Amino acid sequence: MNHLFIVALRAGIVAAIVIGLFGQIVVVPTTAADEVDRFPPYAPFAAPYVTVAIIGIACVQVALVAVWMLLAMVRRDAIFTPRAFRWVDVIIGSSALATLLAIGVAGHLALADVPSPNGNMGAISALAAAITGVGVGASFAMLVVIMRGLLRKATDLQTEIAEVI
């Protein structure tokens, strides 16, 4: 694999993790506090939603670290080894957890009476975003499961060819 691509991907991963940390530490809590100041009935929902958002971002960061490790394996030409499956499983697990969080948020928004300063439109928009998150998360997790199966077949074929040679 082209060394330049791996370096570019690693730079993107570092940037995404740093931006995620900034979001977890500054953006999410500050935005929640501003929304509570602007509309005090949000106060009981701020801490749980901030927690879910921070954990959701952490899920993405964990998946990015796993991709980093897979890139290291590609660089060493060791991607078709059993160790690769561990990192692919980390990606699947983190995307499944993020999807479960989105399901929880969607369920809460659908069933709870969350006040909204602009009527029902805010709640409907948040519910639509949560449902979209569920769909994207589930689709991504299924895609990675399929890719894991392809990695398994390629690893088996490489092992078989190595035995023949």
Coordinates of C-alpha atoms in Angstrom, one line a residue, residues 2-155:
N2 CA 1.2 3.5 -0.8
H3 CA 3.1 5.0 2.2
L4 CA 1.7 8.4 1.4
F5 CA -1.8 7.2 1.8
I6 CA -1.0 5.7 5.2
V7 CA 0.6 8.9 6.3
A8 CA -2.4 10.9 5.1
L9 CA -4.9 8.6 6.8
R10 CA -2.9 8.8 10.1
A11 CA -2.8 12.6 9.9
G12 CA -6.6 12.5 9.4
I13 CA -7.0 10.1 12.3
V14 CA -5.0 12.3 14.6
A15 CA -6.9 15.4 13.6
A16 CA -10.3 13.6 14.1
I17 CA -9.3 12.4 17.6
V18 CA -8.1 15.9 18.6
I19 CA -11.2 17.5 17.3
G20 CA -13.3 14.8 19.1
L21 CA -11.4 15.6 22.3
F22 CA -12.1 19.3 21.9
G23 CA -15.8 18.5 21.3
Q24 CA -15.9 16.3 24.4
I25 CA -14.2 18.8 26.7
V26 CA -15.4 22.1 25.3
V27 CA -18.1 22.1 22.7
V28 CA -20.6 19.5 24.0
P29 CA -20.7 20.7 27.7
T30 CA -20.6 24.4 26.7
T31 CA -23.4 24.0 24.2
A32 CA -25.5 22.1 26.7
A33 CA -25.0 24.8 29.3
D34 CA -25.9 27.5 26.8
E35 CA -29.1 25.7 25.9
V36 CA -30.1 25.3 29.5
D37 CA -29.4 29.0 30.1
R38 CA -31.5 29.9 27.0
F39 CA -34.3 27.4 27.9
P40 CA -34.3 26.3 31.6
P41 CA -36.7 23.4 31.1
Y42 CA -33.8 21.5 29.4
A43 CA -31.9 21.4 32.7
P44 CA -32.9 17.8 33.7
F45 CA -32.0 16.5 30.3
A46 CA -28.6 18.2 29.9
A47 CA -26.4 15.9 32.0
P48 CA -27.7 12.6 30.5
Y49 CA -27.5 13.9 26.9
V50 CA -24.1 15.4 27.4
T51 CA -22.9 12.0 28.8
V52 CA -24.4 10.2 25.8
A53 CA -22.7 12.6 23.4
I54 CA -19.3 12.3 25.1
I55 CA -19.6 8.5 25.1
G56 CA -20.7 8.5 21.4
I57 CA -17.6 10.6 20.5
A58 CA -15.4 8.2 22.5
C59 CA -16.8 5.3 20.4
V60 CA -15.7 7.1 17.2
Q61 CA -12.3 7.7 18.8
V62 CA -11.9 4.0 19.8
A63 CA -12.7 3.0 16.2
L64 CA -10.2 5.4 14.9
V65 CA -7.5 4.0 17.1
A66 CA -8.4 0.5 15.8
V67 CA -8.1 1.8 12.2
W68 CA -4.7 3.3 13.2
M69 CA -3.6 -0.2 14.4
L70 CA -4.9 -1.8 11.2
L71 CA -2.9 0.7 9.2
A72 CA 0.2 -0.3 11.1
M73 CA -0.5 -3.9 10.3
V74 CA -0.9 -3.0 6.6
R75 CA 2.4 -1.1 6.6
R76 CA 4.1 -4.2 8.1
D77 CA 2.3 -6.4 5.6
A78 CA 0.7 -8.3 8.5
I79 CA -3.0 -7.5 7.9
F80 CA -3.8 -11.1 7.1
T81 CA -3.1 -12.4 10.5
P82 CA -5.4 -13.3 13.4
R83 CA -4.4 -10.1 15.3
A84 CA -6.2 -8.1 12.7
F85 CA -9.5 -9.6 13.7
R86 CA -9.1 -8.2 17.2
W87 CA -9.0 -4.6 15.8
V88 CA -11.8 -5.2 13.4
D89 CA -13.9 -6.5 16.4
V90 CA -13.1 -3.3 18.3
I91 CA -14.5 -1.3 15.4
I92 CA -17.6 -3.5 15.3
G93 CA -18.1 -3.2 19.1
S94 CA -17.6 0.6 19.2
S95 CA -20.0 1.1 16.3
A96 CA -22.5 -1.2 18.0
L97 CA -22.3 0.7 21.3
A98 CA -22.7 4.0 19.5
T99 CA -25.8 2.6 17.7
L100 CA -27.2 1.4 21.0
L101 CA -26.7 4.9 22.4
A102 CA -28.6 6.4 19.4
I103 CA -31.4 3.8 19.9
G104 CA -31.6 4.9 23.5
V105 CA -31.8 8.6 22.6
A106 CA -34.3 7.9 19.9
G107 CA -36.5 5.9 22.3
H108 CA -36.2 8.6 25.0
L109 CA -37.1 11.4 22.5
A110 CA -40.1 9.3 21.2
L111 CA -41.5 8.4 24.6
A112 CA -40.5 11.2 27.0
D113 CA -42.1 14.6 27.1
V114 CA -39.1 16.7 26.3
P115 CA -40.0 20.4 26.2
S116 CA -38.9 22.5 23.2
P117 CA -38.7 26.3 22.9
N118 CA -40.0 26.2 19.3
G119 CA -42.9 23.8 19.8
N120 CA -42.7 20.2 18.5
M121 CA -40.4 21.0 15.6
G122 CA -37.2 20.8 17.8
A123 CA -38.2 17.5 19.3
I124 CA -39.2 16.1 15.9
S125 CA -35.9 17.2 14.4
A126 CA -33.9 15.7 17.3
L127 CA -35.8 12.4 16.9
A128 CA -35.2 12.4 13.2
A129 CA -31.5 12.9 13.8
A130 CA -31.4 10.2 16.4
I131 CA -33.2 7.7 14.1
T132 CA -30.8 8.7 11.3
G133 CA -27.9 7.9 13.7
V134 CA -29.4 4.5 14.4
G135 CA -29.7 3.7 10.7
V136 CA -26.1 4.9 9.9
G137 CA -24.7 3.2 12.9
A138 CA -26.4 -0.1 12.2
S139 CA -25.4 0.1 8.5
F140 CA -21.8 0.8 9.3
A141 CA -21.7 -2.1 11.8
M142 CA -23.2 -4.5 9.3
L143 CA -20.7 -3.3 6.6
V144 CA -17.7 -3.9 8.9
V145 CA -19.1 -7.4 9.8
I146 CA -19.2 -8.2 6.1
M147 CA -15.7 -6.8 5.7
R148 CA -14.5 -8.9 8.6
G149 CA -15.9 -12.0 6.8
L150 CA -13.9 -11.0 3.7
L151 CA -10.8 -10.5 5.8
R152 CA -11.3 -14.0 7.2
K153 CA -11.6 -15.5 3.7
A154 CA -8.5 -13.6 2.5
T155 CA -6.5 -14.7 5.6

